[in-house]
Amino acid sequence: MATLSVLERLTAAAFELFDERGYEQSTVDDIAERAGVGRTTFFRTFSSKEDVILPDHHVVLGAVKARLATSTQETALVAVSEAARLVLQQYLNEGDLARRRYKLTSNVSALRDREVTSMQQYQRVFREFIHGWMGGDSTSGLRAELMATCVITAHNYVLRRWLRGLTEQPEAEFNTAMADVIELFADAGANSSAEGEASVVILRTTRQLDALIPSLRKFLGSSEPAS
């Protein structure tokens, strides 16, 4: 059996104590003692008790920014969808740990507020990127805000369903949810695209292709009927 890292031992100890005693009644010293390390080691690993519980959002946020930075005007919508998928995948990879955290954050307001703040950071990154894709002028600010809100709302809707055990196919549901968002905003950046430039858009979705063709045609700037 593989030896657990200090981080893994502290995380496991924290969740055990929170289950046994409650969040407020468990201290940093309690967690360190349960994990078999000293207080100094705890603070070398985490900056606070809250950080033991919450996922490493700044790492995922960096990955989101990096994915968006690789896109072009023509692939911006795909980049937004795939960047949002990175956030969802963070939780899915954690499995039961993410569900235990969700139960805890639902009952501890300080943790819930931290999660809300993290989601607002993601929304700001998406809004700034989308604003640039839409042209970056004064007329696109509201539309960018609306689309970023839709992206986060779609992500959170699917994530909550998975956390509550309401779906066993979160990635398929995410594909459908993001296809709905793209359908709403597919023509938003059309005026910013270079005329006459060919574009290729690849989407993974469970939606019927016929239902997506009108939106994709708008995004590509084509008014010709599908053959």
Coordinates of N, CA and C in Angstrom, one line a residue, residues 2 79 86-87 118-119 132 162 180 204:
A2 N 0.6 2.2 -0.8 CA 1.4 3.4 -1.0 C 1.3 4.3 0.3
A79 N -13.0 26.9 -26.8 CA -12.1 27.1 -25.6 C -12.8 27.4 -24.3
L86 N -12.5 21.9 -17.5 CA -11.4 21.7 -16.6 C -11.8 21.8 -15.1
V87 N -12.7 22.8 -14.9 CA -13.2 23.1 -13.5 C -14.0 21.9 -13.0
S118 N -14.5 31.7 -5.0 CA -13.7 31.0 -6.1 C -14.5 31.0 -7.4
M119 N -15.8 30.7 -7.4 CA -16.6 30.7 -8.6 C -16.6 32.1 -9.2
G132 N -13.3 40.3 -24.7 CA -12.3 40.5 -25.8 C -12.7 39.8 -27.1
W162 N -24.3 16.1 -9.8 CA -23.4 15.0 -9.6 C -23.1 14.9 -8.1
D180 N -26.1 24.2 -25.0 CA -27.1 25.2 -24.9 C -26.6 26.6 -24.8
R204 N -18.1 18.4 -28.6 CA -18.6 17.2 -28.1 C -19.9 17.3 -27.4

